[in-house]
Short mmCIF file of C-alpha atoms in Angstrom, two decimals:
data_model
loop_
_atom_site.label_atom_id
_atom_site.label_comp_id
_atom_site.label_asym_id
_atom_site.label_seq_id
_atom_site.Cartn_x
_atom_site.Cartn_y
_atom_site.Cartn_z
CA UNK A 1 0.00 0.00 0.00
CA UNK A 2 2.71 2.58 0.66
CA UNK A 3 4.79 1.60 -1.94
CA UNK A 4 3.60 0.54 -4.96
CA UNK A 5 -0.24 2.06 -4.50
CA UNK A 6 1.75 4.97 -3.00
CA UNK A 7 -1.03 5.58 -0.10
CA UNK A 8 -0.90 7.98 2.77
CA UNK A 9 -0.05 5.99 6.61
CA UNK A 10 -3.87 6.63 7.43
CA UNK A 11 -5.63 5.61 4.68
CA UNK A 12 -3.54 2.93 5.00
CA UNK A 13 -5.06 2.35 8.29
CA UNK A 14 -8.11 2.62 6.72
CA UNK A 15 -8.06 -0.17 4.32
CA UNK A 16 -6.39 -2.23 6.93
CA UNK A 17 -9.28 -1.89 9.43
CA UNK A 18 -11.97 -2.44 6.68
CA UNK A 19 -9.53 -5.77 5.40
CA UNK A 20 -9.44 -7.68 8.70
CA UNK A 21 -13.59 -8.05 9.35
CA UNK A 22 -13.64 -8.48 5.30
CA UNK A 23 -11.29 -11.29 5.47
CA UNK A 24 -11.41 -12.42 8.83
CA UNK A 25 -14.22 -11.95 10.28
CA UNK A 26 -15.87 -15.63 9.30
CA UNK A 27 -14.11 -18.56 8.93
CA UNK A 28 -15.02 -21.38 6.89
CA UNK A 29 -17.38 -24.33 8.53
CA UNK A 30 -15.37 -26.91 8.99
CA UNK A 31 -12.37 -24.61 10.17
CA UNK A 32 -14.78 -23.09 12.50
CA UNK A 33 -15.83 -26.07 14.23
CA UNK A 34 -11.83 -27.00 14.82
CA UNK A 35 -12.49 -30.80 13.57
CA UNK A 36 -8.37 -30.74 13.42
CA UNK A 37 -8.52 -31.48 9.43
CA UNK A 38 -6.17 -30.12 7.45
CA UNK A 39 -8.21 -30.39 4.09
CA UNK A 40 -10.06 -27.56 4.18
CA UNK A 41 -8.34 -23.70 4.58
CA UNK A 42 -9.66 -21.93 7.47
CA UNK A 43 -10.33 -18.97 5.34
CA UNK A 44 -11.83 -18.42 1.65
CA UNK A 45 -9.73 -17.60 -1.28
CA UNK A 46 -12.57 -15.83 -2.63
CA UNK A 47 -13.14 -13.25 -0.12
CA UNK A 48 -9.60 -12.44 -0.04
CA UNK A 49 -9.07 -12.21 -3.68
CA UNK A 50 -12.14 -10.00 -3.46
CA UNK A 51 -10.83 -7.80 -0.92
CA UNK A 52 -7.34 -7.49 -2.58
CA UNK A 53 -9.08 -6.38 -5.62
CA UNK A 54 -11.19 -3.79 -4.54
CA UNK A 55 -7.96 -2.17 -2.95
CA UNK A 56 -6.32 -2.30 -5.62
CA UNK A 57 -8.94 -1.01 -8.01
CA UNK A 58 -10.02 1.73 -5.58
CA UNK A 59 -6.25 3.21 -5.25
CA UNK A 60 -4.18 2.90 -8.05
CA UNK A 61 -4.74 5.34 -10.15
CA UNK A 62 -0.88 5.27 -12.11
CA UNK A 63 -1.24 6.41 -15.35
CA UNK A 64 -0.81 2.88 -16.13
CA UNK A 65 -4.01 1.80 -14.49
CA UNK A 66 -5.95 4.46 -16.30
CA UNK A 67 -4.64 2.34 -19.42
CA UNK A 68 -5.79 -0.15 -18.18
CA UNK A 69 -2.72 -2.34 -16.32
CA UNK A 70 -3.03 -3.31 -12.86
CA UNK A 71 0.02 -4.16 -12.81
CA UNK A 72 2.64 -4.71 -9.79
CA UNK A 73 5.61 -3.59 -11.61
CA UNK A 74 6.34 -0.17 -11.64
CA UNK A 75 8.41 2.17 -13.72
CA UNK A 76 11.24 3.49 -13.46
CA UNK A 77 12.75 6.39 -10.79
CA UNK A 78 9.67 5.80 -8.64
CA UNK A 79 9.39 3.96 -5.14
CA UNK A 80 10.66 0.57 -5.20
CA UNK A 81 8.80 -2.19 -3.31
CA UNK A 82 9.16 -5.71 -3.28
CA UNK A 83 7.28 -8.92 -1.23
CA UNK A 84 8.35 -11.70 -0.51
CA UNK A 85 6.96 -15.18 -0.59
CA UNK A 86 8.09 -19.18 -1.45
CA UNK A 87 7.86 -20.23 -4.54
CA UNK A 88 8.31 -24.12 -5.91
CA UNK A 89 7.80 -25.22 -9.74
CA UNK A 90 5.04 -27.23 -9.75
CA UNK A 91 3.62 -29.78 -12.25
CA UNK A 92 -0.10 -31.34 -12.18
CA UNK A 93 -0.14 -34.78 -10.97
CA UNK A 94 3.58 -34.50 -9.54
CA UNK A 95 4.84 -34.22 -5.90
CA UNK A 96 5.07 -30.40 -4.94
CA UNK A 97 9.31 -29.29 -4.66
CA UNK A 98 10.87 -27.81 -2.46
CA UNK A 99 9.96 -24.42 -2.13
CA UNK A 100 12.62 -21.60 -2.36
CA UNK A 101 12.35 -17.92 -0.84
CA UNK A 102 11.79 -15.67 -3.92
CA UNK A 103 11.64 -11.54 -4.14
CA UNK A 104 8.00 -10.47 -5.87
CA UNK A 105 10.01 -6.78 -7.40
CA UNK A 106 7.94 -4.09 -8.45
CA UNK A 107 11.41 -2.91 -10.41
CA UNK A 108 14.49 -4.87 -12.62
CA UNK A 109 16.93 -6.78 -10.56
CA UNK A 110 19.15 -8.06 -13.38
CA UNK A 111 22.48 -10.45 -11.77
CA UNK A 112 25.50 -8.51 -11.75
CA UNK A 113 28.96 -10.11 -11.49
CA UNK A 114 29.63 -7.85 -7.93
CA UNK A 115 27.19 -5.56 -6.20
CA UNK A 116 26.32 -2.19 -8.10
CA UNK A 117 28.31 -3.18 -11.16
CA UNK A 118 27.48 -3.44 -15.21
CA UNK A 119 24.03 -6.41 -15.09
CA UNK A 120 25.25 -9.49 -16.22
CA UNK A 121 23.01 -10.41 -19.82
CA UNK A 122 20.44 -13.19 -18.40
CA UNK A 123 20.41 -16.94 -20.15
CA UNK A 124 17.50 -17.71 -22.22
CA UNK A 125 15.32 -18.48 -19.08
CA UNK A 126 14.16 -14.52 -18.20
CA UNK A 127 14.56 -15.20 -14.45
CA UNK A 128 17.85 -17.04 -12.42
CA UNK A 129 18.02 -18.56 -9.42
CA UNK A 130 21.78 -18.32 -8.33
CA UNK A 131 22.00 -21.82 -6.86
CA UNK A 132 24.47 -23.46 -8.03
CA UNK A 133 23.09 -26.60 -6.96
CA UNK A 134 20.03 -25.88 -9.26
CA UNK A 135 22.16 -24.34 -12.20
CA UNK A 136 25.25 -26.70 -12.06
CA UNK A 137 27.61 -23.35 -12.26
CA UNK A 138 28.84 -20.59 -9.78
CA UNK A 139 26.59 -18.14 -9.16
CA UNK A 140 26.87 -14.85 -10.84
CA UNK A 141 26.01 -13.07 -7.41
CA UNK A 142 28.10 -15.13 -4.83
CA UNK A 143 26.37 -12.87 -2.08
CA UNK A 144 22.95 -14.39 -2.46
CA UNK A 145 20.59 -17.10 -3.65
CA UNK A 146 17.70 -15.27 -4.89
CA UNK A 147 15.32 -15.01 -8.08
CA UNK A 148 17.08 -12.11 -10.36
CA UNK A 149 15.31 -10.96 -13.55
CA UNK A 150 12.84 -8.16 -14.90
CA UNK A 151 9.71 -6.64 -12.54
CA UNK A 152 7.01 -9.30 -11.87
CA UNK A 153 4.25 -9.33 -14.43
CA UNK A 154 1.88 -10.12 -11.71
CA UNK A 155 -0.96 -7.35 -11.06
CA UNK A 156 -1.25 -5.73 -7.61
CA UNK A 157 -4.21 -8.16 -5.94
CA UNK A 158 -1.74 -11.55 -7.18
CA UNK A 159 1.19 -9.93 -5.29
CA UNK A 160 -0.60 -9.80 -1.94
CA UNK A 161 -2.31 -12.93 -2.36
CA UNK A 162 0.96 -14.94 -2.99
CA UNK A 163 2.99 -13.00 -0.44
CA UNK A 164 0.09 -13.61 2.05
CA UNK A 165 -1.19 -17.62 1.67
CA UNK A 166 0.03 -18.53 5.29
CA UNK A 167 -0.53 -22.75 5.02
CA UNK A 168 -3.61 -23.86 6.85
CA UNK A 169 -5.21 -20.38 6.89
CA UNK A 170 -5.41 -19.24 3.12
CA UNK A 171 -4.99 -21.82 -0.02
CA UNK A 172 -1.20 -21.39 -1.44
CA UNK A 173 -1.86 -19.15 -4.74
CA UNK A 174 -1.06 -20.60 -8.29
CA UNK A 175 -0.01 -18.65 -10.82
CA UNK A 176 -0.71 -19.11 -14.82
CA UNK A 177 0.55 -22.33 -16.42
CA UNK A 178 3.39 -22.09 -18.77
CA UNK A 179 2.39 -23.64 -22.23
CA UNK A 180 5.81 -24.88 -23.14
CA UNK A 181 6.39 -27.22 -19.93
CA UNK A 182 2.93 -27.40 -18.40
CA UNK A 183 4.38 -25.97 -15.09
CA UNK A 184 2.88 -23.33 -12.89
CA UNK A 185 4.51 -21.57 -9.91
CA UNK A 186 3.33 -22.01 -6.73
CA UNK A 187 3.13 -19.22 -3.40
CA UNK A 188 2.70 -19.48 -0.25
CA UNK A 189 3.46 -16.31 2.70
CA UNK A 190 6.97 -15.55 2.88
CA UNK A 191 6.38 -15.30 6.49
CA UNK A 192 7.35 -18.74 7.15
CA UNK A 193 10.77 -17.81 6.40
CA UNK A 194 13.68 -15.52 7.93
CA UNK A 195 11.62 -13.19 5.09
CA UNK A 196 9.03 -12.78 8.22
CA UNK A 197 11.49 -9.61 8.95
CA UNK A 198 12.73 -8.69 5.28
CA UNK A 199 14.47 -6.32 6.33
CA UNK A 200 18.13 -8.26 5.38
CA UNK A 201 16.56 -8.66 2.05
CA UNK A 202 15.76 -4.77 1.62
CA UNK A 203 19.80 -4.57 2.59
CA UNK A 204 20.99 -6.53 0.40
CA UNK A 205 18.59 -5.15 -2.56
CA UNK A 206 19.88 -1.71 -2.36
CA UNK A 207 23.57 -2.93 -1.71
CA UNK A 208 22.85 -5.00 -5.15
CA UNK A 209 21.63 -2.18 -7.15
CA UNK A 210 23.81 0.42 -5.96
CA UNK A 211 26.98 -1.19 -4.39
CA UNK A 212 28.73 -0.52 -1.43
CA UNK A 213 28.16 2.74 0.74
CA UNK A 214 25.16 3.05 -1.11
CA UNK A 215 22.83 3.00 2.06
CA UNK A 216 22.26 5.61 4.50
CA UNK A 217 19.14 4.91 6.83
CA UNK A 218 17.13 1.54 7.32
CA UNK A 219 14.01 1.73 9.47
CA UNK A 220 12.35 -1.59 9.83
CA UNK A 221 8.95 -1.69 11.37
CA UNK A 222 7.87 -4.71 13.86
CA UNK A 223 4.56 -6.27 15.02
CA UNK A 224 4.97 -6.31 18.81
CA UNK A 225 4.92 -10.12 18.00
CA UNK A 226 4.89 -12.22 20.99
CA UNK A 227 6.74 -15.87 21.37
CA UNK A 228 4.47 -16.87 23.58
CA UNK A 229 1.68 -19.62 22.72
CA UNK A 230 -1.63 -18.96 20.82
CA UNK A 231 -3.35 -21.86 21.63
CA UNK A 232 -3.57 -25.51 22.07
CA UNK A 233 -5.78 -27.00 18.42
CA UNK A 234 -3.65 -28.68 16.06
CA UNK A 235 -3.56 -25.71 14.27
CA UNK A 236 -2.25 -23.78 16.82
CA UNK A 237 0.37 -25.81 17.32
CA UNK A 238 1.43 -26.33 14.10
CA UNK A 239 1.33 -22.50 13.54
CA UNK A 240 3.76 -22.23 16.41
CA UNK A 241 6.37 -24.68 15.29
CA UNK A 242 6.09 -23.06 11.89
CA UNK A 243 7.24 -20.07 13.57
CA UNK A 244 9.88 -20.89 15.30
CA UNK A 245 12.27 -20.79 12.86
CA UNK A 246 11.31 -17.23 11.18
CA UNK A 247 11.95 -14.78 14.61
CA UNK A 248 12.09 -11.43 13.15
CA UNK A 249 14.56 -10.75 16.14
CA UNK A 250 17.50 -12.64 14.56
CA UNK A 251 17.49 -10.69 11.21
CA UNK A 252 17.51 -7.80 13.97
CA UNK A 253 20.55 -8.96 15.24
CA UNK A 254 21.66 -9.67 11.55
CA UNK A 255 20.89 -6.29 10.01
CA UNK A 256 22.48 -4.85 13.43
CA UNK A 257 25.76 -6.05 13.29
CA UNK A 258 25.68 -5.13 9.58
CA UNK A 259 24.96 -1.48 10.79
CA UNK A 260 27.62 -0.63 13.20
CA UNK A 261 29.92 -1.79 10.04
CA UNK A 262 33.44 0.46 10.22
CA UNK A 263 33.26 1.24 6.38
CA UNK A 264 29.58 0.03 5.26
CA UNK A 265 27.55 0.59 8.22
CA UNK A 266 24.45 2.88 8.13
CA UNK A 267 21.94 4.10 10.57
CA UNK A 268 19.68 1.80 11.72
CA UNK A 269 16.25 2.07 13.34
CA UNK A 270 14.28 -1.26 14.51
CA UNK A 271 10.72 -0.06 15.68
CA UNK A 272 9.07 -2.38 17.88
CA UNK A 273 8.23 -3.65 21.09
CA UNK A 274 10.14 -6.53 22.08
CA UNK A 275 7.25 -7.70 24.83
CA UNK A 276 5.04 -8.15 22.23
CA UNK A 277 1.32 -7.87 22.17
CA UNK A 278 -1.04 -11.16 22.51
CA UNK A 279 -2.70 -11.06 19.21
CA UNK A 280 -3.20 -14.00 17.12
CA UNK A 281 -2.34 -14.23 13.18
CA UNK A 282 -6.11 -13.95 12.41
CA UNK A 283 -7.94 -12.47 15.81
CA UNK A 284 -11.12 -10.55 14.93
CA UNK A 285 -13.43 -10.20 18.16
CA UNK A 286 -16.10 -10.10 17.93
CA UNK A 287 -16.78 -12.03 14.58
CA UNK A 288 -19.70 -12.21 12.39
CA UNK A 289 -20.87 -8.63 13.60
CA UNK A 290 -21.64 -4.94 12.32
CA UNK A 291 -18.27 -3.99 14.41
CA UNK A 292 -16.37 -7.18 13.96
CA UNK A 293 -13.07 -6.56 14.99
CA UNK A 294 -13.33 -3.85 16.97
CA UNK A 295 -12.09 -5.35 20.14
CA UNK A 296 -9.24 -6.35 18.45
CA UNK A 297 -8.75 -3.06 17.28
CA UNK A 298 -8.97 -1.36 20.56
CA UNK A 299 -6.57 -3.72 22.06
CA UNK A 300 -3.97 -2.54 19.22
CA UNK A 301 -3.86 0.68 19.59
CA UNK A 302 -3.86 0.99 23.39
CA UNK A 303 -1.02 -1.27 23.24
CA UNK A 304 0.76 0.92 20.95
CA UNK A 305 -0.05 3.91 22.65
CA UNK A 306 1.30 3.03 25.49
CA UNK A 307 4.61 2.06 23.63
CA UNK A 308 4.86 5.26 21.87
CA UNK A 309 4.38 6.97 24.80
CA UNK A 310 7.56 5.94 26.22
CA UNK A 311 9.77 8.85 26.74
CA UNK A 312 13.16 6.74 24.86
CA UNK A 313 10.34 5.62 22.39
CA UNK A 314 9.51 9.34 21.56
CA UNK A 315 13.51 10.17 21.05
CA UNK A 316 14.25 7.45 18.85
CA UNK A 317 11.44 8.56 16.36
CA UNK A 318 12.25 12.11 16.40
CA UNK A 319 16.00 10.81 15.56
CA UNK A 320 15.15 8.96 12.82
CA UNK A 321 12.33 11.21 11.58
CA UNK A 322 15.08 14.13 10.95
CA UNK A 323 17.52 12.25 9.14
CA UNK A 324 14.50 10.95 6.79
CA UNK A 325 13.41 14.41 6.17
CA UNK A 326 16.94 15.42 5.57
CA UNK A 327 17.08 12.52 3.13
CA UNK A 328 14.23 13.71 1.60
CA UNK A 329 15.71 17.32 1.24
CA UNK A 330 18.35 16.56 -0.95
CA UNK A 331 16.55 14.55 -3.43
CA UNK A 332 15.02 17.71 -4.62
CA UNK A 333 18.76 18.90 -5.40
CA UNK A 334 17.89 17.00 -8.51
CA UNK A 335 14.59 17.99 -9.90
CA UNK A 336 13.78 16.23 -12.64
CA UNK A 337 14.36 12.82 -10.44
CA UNK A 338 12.30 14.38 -7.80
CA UNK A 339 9.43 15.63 -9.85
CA UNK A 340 9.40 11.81 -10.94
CA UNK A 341 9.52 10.50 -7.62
CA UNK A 342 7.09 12.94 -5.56
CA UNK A 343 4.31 13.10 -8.45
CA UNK A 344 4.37 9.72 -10.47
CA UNK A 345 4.90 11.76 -13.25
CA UNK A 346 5.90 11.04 -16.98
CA UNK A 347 5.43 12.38 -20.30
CA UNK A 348 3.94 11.08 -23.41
CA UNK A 349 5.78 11.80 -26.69
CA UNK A 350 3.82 14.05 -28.84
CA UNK A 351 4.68 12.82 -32.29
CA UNK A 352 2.16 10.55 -34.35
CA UNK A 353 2.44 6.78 -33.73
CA UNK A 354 5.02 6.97 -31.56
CA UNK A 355 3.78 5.09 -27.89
CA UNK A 356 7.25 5.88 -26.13
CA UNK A 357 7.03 6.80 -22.63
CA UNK A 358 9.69 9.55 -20.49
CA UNK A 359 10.41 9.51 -17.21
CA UNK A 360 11.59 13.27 -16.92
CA UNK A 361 10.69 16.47 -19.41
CA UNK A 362 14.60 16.31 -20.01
CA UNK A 363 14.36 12.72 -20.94
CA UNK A 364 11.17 14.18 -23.42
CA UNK A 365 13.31 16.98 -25.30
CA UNK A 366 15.97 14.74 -25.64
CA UNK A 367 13.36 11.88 -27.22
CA UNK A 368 12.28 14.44 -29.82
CA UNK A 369 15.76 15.59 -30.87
CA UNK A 370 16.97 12.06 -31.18
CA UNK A 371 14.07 10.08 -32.06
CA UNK A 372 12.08 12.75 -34.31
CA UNK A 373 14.85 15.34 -35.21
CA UNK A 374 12.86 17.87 -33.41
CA UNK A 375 14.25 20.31 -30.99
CA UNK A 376 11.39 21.14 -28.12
CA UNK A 377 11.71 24.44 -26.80
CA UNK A 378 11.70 24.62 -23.05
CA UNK A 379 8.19 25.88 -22.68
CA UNK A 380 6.18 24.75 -19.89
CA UNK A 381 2.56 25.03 -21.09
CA UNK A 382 3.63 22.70 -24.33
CA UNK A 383 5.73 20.11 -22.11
CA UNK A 384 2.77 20.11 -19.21
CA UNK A 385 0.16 19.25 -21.90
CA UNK A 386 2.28 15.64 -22.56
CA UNK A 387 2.60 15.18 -19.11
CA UNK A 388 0.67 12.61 -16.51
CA UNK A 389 0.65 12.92 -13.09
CA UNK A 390 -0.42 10.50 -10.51
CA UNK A 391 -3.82 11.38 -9.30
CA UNK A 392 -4.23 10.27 -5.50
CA UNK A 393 -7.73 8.01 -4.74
CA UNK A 394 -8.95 9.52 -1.43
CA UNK A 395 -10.94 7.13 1.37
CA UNK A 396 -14.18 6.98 -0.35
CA UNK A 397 -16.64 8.47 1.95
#
């Protein structure tokens, strides 16, 4: 939502508090009655692929979507934002593989022989995986074993379905199946990985794309998870095993270290409260009401409140809120990049049958004197009328 759909923090809020009673607020039958079976999801793919879409439709509003693409991928010089989720190769009829952690981008990762360097050209396949126990060679990026390749084609509601099917609570999602080999990738939440905290991945993106020295401040935002138990059904305890191995504190620790680095360390703020908060995965009380959720809701924010409150809670925000504005400063240094970035915008060439798309009204004049022999005088009113701007969707009232 704050990325790709570029929404503000409370409509955000919004969406998020109209989601949870939408998605959670009635479980299927047989999930409901806790007969312990795992063949049956406790919630339905429908209503969450219903929900995701109306999102989706209601607030993007990139000049892409007014073309008609509801697509994830973004374009270039705006916010970057990726998900994550497993992914295995699957084939009808054939036992499910192993499934691998894989980066949904919104933006080109192309493998590069070092971090920040020249993109190395991709094989035939259009995406990598740099195992080299899958691929037989060394990988091309020796820091990581991760999907490379162009933006996913996905469109926004996919993305959050396959970066959200948590096993035993949503069914895994399936994507189209390829023609050629009759195989289809499958997702399920990313959660259920050391991905549950991406914040090492973000890391190692920009590191990737930029190289070395390339970061400056990292704020990753917790859940007030607790360890503690949830509950004692089968499902319960499976969900807890299944989290064992995915505490968001040791990427923490990981990302920490990586921080206080002599020559590539970085500032480094890790909002959360350690003591958690006793919410479950999927709590919605009451359910199956005109305020479902609202207890839930209530318990949330008093709990944050409370943390926020905290006089060394209040200091650490106002430290990392004035580097981020300073950050933000001297972006505008450049404005062509920031007009981009701030607005969404991009300009349409004006020439007959030509389709091309600019990122800048630099990138423009230089189009027509290139492409068209034309020289385009700087003149606002003319370069304004090629240009599109994104046009924010408000909280319908």
């Amino acid at each position: 939502m704050l990325g790709r759909l570029r929404m503000t923090v409370r409509d955000c809020l919004h969406e998020y508090e109209s989601l949870i009673p939408e998605i959670f607020g009635s479980p299927q039958l047989f999930a409901k009655l806790d007969w312990k079976v795992f063949g049956r999801d406790k919630y339905s793919t429908k209503k969450v692929e219903k929900a995701f879409k109306r999102v989706a439709t209601q607030r993007d509003d990139s000049a892409e979507s007014r073309r008609g693409y509801k697509r994830f991928a973004s374009r270039k010089k705006v916010c970057k934002t990726f998900a994550t989720s497993l992914m295995s190769k699957c084939k009808k009829g054939s036992i499910e593989p192993v499934r691998t952690r894989y980066l949904i981008r919104s933006y080109d990762h192309m493998p590069r022989s070092s971090p920040g360097s020249q993109i190395t050209p991709l094989s035939n396949s259009s995406r990598v995986n740099t195992d080299r126990s899958q691929t037989g060679r060394e990988p091309r990026h020796p820091a990581r074993n991760i999907n490379y390749g162009p933006a996913e084609p996905m469109e926004v509601w996919q993305v959050a379905r396959a970066a959200t099917a948590a096993p035993l609570f949503f069914k895994a999602f399936e994507g189209p199946e390829d023609p050629e080999d009759k195989t289809f990738n499958r997702f399920v939440d990313g959660g259920l990985h050391v991905t549950n905290n991406p914040t090492w991945e973000g890391v190692q993106e920009v590191l990737g794309l930029n190289g070395p020295g390339s970061l400056s401040v990292v704020l990753s935002v917790g859940t007030a998870r607790t360890d503690e138990n949830t509950g004692s059904s089968l499902r319960s305890v499976v969900t807890n095993i299944l989290e064992l191995g995915n505490n968001p504190q040791t990427v923490h620790e990981q990302v920490e270290h990586r921080a206080g680095s002599e020559n590539e360390g970085f500032e480094y703020f890790r909002l959360n409260d350690p003591h958690g908060v006793e919410v479950a995965m999927d709590e919605c009380q009451p359910r199956n009401t005109g305020s479902a959720g609202s207890v839930t809701f209530d318990k949330i924010k008093k709990h944050f409140y409370q943390w926020v409150g905290r006089r060394e809670i209040a200091n650490e925000l106002w430290k990392c809120a004035v580097l981020l504005v300073k950050q933000r400063r001297a972006r505008i240094e450049d404005r062509a990049a920031w007009e981009t970035f701030a607005t969404g915008s991009e300009y349409r060439c004006p020439a007959q049958r030509c389709e091309d798309i600019l990122s800048s009204r630099y990138e423009l004049q230089e189009h027509m004197e290139t492409r068209h022999d034309t020289s385009m005088a700087i003149d606002d009113r003319r370069i304004k009328a090629q240009r599109d701007v994104w046009c924010y969707q408000k909280e319908t009232e």
